Short mmCIF file of C-alpha atoms in Angstrom, two decimals:
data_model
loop_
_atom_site.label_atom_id
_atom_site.label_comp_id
_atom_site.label_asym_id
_atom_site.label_seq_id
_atom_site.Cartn_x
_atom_site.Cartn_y
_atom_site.Cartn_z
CA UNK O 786 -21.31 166.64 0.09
CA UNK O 787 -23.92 164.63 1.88
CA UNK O 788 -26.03 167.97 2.83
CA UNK O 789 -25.31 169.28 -0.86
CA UNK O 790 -26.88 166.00 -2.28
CA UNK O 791 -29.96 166.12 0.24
CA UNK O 792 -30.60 169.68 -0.83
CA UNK O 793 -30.71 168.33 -4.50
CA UNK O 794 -32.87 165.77 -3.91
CA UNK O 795 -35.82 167.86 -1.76
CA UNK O 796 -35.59 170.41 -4.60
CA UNK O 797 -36.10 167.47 -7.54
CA UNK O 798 -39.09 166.42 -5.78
CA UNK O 799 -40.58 169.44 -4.92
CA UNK O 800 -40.76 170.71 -8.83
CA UNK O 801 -42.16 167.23 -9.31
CA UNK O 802 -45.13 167.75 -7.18
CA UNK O 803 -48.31 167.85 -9.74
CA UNK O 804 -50.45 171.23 -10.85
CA UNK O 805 -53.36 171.67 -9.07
CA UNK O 806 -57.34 172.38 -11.21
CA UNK O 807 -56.25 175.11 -13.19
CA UNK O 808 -58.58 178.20 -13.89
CA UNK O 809 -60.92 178.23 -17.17
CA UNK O 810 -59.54 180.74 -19.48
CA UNK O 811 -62.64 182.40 -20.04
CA UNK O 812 -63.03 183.78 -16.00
CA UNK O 813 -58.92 183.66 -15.22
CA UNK O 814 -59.59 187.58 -15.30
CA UNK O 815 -62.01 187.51 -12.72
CA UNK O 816 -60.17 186.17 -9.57
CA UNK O 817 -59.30 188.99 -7.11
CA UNK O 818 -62.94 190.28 -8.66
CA UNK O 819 -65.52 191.85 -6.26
CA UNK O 820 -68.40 189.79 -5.81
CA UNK O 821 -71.24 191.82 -7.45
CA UNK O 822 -69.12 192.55 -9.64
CA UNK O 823 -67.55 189.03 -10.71
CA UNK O 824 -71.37 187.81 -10.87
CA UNK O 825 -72.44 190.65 -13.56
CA UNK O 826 -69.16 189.43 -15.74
CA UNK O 827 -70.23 185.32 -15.39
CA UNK O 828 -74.02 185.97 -16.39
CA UNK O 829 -72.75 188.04 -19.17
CA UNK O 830 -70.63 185.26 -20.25
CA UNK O 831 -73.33 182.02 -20.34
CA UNK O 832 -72.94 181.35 -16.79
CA UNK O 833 -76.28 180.85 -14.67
CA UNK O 834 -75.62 180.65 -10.88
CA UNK O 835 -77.00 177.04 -9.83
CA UNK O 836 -76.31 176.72 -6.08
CA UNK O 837 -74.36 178.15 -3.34
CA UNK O 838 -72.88 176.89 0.07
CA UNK O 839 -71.02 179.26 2.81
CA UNK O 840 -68.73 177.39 5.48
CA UNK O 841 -67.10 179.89 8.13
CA UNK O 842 -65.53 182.78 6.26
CA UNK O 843 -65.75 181.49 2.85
CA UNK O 844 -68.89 181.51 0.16
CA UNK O 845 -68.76 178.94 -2.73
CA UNK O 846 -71.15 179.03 -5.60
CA UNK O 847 -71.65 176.61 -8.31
CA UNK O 848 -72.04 178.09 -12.02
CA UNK O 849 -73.41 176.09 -15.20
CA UNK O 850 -72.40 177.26 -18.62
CA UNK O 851 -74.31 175.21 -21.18
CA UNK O 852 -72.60 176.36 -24.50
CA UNK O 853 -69.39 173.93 -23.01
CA UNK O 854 -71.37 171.64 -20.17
CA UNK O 855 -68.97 173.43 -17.87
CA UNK O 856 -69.59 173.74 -13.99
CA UNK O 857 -67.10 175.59 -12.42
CA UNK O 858 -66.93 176.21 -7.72
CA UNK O 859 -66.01 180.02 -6.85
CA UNK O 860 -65.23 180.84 -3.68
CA UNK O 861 -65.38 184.62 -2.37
CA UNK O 862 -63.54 185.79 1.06
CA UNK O 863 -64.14 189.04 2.45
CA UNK O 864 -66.05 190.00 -0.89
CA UNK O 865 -63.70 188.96 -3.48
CA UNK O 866 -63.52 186.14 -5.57
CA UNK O 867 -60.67 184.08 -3.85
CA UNK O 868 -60.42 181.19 -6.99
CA UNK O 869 -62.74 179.98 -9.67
CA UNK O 870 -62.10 176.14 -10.19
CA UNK O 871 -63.51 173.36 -12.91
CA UNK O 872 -65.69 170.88 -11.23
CA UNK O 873 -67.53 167.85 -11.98
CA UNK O 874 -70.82 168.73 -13.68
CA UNK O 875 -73.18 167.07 -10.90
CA UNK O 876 -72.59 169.47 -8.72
CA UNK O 877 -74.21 172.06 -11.26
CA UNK O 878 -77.09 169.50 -10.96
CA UNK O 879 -77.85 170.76 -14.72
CA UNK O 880 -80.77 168.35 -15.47
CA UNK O 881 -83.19 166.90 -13.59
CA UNK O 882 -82.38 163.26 -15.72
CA UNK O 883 -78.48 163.85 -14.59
CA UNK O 884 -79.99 163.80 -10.85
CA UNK O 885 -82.12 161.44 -11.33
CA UNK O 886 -79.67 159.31 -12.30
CA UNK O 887 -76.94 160.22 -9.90
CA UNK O 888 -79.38 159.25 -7.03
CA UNK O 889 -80.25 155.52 -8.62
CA UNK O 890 -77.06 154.82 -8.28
CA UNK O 891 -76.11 155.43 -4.68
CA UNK O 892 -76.68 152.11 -2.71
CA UNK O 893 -78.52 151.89 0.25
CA UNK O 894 -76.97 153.53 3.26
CA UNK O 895 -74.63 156.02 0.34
CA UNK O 896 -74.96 159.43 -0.28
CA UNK O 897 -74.14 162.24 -3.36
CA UNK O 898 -72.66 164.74 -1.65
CA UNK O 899 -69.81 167.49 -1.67
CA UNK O 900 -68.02 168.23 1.62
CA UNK O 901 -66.31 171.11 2.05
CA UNK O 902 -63.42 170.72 5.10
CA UNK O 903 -61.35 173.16 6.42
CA UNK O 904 -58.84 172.41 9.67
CA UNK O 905 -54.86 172.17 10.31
CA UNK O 906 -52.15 169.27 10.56
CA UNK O 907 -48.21 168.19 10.82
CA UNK O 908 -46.58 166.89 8.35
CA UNK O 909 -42.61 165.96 8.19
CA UNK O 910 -39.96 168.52 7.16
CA UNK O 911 -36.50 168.61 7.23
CA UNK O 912 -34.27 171.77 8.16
CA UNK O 913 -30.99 173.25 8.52
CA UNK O 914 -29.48 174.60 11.32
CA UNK O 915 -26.22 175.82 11.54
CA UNK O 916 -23.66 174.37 14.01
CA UNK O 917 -20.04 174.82 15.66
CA UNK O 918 -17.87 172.13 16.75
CA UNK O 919 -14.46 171.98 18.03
CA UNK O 920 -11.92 170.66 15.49
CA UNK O 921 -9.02 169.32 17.81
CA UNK O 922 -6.53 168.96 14.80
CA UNK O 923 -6.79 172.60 14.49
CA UNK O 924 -7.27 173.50 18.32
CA UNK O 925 -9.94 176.04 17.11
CA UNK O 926 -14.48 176.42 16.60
CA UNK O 927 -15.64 175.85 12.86
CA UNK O 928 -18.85 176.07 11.64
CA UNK O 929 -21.39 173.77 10.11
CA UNK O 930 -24.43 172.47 8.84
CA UNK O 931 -26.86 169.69 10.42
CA UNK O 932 -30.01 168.44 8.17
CA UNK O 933 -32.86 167.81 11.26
CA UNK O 934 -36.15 166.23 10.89
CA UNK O 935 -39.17 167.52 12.55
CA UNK O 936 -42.78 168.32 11.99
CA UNK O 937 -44.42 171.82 11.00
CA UNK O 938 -47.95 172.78 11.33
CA UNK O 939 -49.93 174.49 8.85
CA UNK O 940 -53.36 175.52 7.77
CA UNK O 941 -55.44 173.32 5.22
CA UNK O 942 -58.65 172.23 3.38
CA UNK O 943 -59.98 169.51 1.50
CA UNK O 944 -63.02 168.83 -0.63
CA UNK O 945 -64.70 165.61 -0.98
CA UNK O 946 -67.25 164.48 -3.21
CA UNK O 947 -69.56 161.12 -2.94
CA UNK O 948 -71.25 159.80 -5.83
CA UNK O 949 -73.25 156.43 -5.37
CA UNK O 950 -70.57 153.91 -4.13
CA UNK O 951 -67.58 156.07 -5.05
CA UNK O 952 -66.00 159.55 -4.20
CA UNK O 953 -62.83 161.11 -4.56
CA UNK O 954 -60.65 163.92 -2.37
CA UNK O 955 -58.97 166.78 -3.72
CA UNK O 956 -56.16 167.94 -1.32
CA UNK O 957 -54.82 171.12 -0.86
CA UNK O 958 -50.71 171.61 -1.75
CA UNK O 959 -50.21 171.31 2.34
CA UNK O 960 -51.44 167.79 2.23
CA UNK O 961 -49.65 166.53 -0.97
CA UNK O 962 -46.31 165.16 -0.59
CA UNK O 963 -43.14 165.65 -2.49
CA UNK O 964 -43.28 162.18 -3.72
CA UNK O 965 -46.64 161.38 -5.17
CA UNK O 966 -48.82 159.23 -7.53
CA UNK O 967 -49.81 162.31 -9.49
CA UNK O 968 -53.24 162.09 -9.02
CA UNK O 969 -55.45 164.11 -11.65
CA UNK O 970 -55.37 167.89 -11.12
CA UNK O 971 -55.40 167.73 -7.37
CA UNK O 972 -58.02 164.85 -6.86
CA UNK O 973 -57.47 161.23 -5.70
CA UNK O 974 -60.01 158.55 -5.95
CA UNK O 975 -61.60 157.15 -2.67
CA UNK O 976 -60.84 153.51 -2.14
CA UNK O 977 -62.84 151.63 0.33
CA UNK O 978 -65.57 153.82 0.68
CA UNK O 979 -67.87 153.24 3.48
CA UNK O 980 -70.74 155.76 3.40
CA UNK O 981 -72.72 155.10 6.66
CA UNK O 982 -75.37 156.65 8.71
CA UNK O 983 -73.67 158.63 11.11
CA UNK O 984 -69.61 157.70 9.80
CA UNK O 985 -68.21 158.31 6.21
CA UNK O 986 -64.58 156.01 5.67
CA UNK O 987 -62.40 155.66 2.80
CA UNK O 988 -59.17 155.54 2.23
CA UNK O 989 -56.77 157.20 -0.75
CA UNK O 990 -53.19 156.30 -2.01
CA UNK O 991 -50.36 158.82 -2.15
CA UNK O 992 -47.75 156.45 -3.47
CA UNK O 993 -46.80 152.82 -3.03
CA UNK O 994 -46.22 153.83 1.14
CA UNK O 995 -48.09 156.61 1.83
CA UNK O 996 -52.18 155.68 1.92
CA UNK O 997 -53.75 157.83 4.41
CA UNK O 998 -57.58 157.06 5.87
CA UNK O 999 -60.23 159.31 6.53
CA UNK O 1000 -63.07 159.03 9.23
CA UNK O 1001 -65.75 162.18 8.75
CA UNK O 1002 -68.31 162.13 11.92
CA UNK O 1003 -71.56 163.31 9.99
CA UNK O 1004 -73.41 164.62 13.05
CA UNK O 1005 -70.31 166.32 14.63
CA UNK O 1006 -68.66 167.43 11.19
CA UNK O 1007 -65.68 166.42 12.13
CA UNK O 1008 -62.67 164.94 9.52
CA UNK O 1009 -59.26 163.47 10.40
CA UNK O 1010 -56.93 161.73 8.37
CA UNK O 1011 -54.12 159.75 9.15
CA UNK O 1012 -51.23 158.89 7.61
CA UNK O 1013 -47.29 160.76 7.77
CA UNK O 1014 -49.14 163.79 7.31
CA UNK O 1015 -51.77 164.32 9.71
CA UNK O 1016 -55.11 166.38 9.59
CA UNK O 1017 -58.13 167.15 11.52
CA UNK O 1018 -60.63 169.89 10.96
CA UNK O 1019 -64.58 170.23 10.48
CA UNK O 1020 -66.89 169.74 6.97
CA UNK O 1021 -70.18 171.50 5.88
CA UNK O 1022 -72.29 171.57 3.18
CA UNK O 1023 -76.09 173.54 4.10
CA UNK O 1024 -77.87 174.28 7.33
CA UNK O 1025 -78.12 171.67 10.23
CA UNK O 1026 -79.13 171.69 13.89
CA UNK O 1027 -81.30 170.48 16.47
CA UNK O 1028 -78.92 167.18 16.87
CA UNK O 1029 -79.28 166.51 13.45
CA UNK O 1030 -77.18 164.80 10.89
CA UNK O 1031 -75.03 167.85 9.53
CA UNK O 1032 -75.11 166.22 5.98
#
């Protein structure tokens, strides 16, 4: 009965867990779409290409539509366009005045910027294993369940975006529990945003017990959050070198 009402329970939560940015109906069709290919469609349909950013295997390129203000991130592995996601519209960078602006804002020591992080982690999971113990009312082996807890690795990313003296994370489904504020379409706001000159901290809530912090290294690239679930992994976002800051 108990395992039968555990089983319930990690199933309830699990549909609760919230959608993620969904698609804009007018390129849906073009994810899985080869890249040439996928940029002939988007010019056709408003779109003009504004920026573009590669990070190991991965390409992601920034498109303004100006009939609906809409700035939408695709991202094309091994030619193809992996996903095509809505976005906030300064990182179209559509007007010079919108830039302007962004960049009056940002305090001394802040920065406008969008991180792209990929890396790995361990989060908590429960299993089932089966067992067989020894009855001795019935002198014979009978099998069984056992619920165990443990931790399971798995591969992740997050994107981050800084504007003036606040940001916000969106996580992907690896790093979102079960049990969860909600946040909007995948993103949580940054709380207690430091923006420094060589460290970036801040600090996001979950739900009412789980509020991981993050610590990015901006000359190393290097991100790790810590909270139940665990991550660590490296950011980019344009060319760096010579011992410089990478953003």
């Amino acid at each position: 009965m108990r395992l039968r009402q555990l089983t319930l329970l990690i199933a309830a939560t699990v549909l609760s867990a919230p959608s993620f940015a969904q698609t804009p109906p007018d390129v849906a069709d073009l994810v899985g779409a080869r890249g040439a290919g996928g940029e002939t469609q988007l010019l056709s349909r408003g779109y003009e290409q504004r920026a573009s950013n590669t990070v190991r295997d991965q390409r992601f390129t920034f498109w303004w539509k100006a009939a609906n203000s809409q700035c939408i991130s695709v991202s094309t592995v091994d030619g193809r366009y992996a996903s095509i996601e809505p976005v906030p519209a300064e990182n179209c960078e559509q007007s010079t005045e919108r830039s302007h602006s962004a960049s009056s804002a940002a305090p001394e020591g802040s920065d406008s910027l969008v991180l792209v992080c990929y890396g790995a982690g361990t989060r908590p999971t429960v299993s089932t294993q089966p067992t067989y113990d020894w009855d001795d009312k019935e002198h014979k082996w009978k099998s069984g369940n056992t619920v165990q807890s443990s931790a399971e690795g798995f591969n992740g990313d997050v994107q981050i975006e800084l504007y003036g003296d606040h940001g916000r994370i969106h996580l992907s489904p690896a790093l979102v529990p079960p049990i969860n504020s909600g946040g909007d379409h995948g993103w949580w706001e940054l709380d207690n945003l430091r923006v420094g000159a060589d460290t970036i901290t801040a600090g996001y809530r979950l739900n009412g017990m789980n509020k991981p912090r993050l610590t990015i290294d901006r000359r190393s690239g290097h991100i790790a959050i810590q909270a139940a679930t665990n991550f660590a992994g490296q950011c980019d976002m344009g060319n760096f070198g010579n011992g410089q800051r990478r953003f």
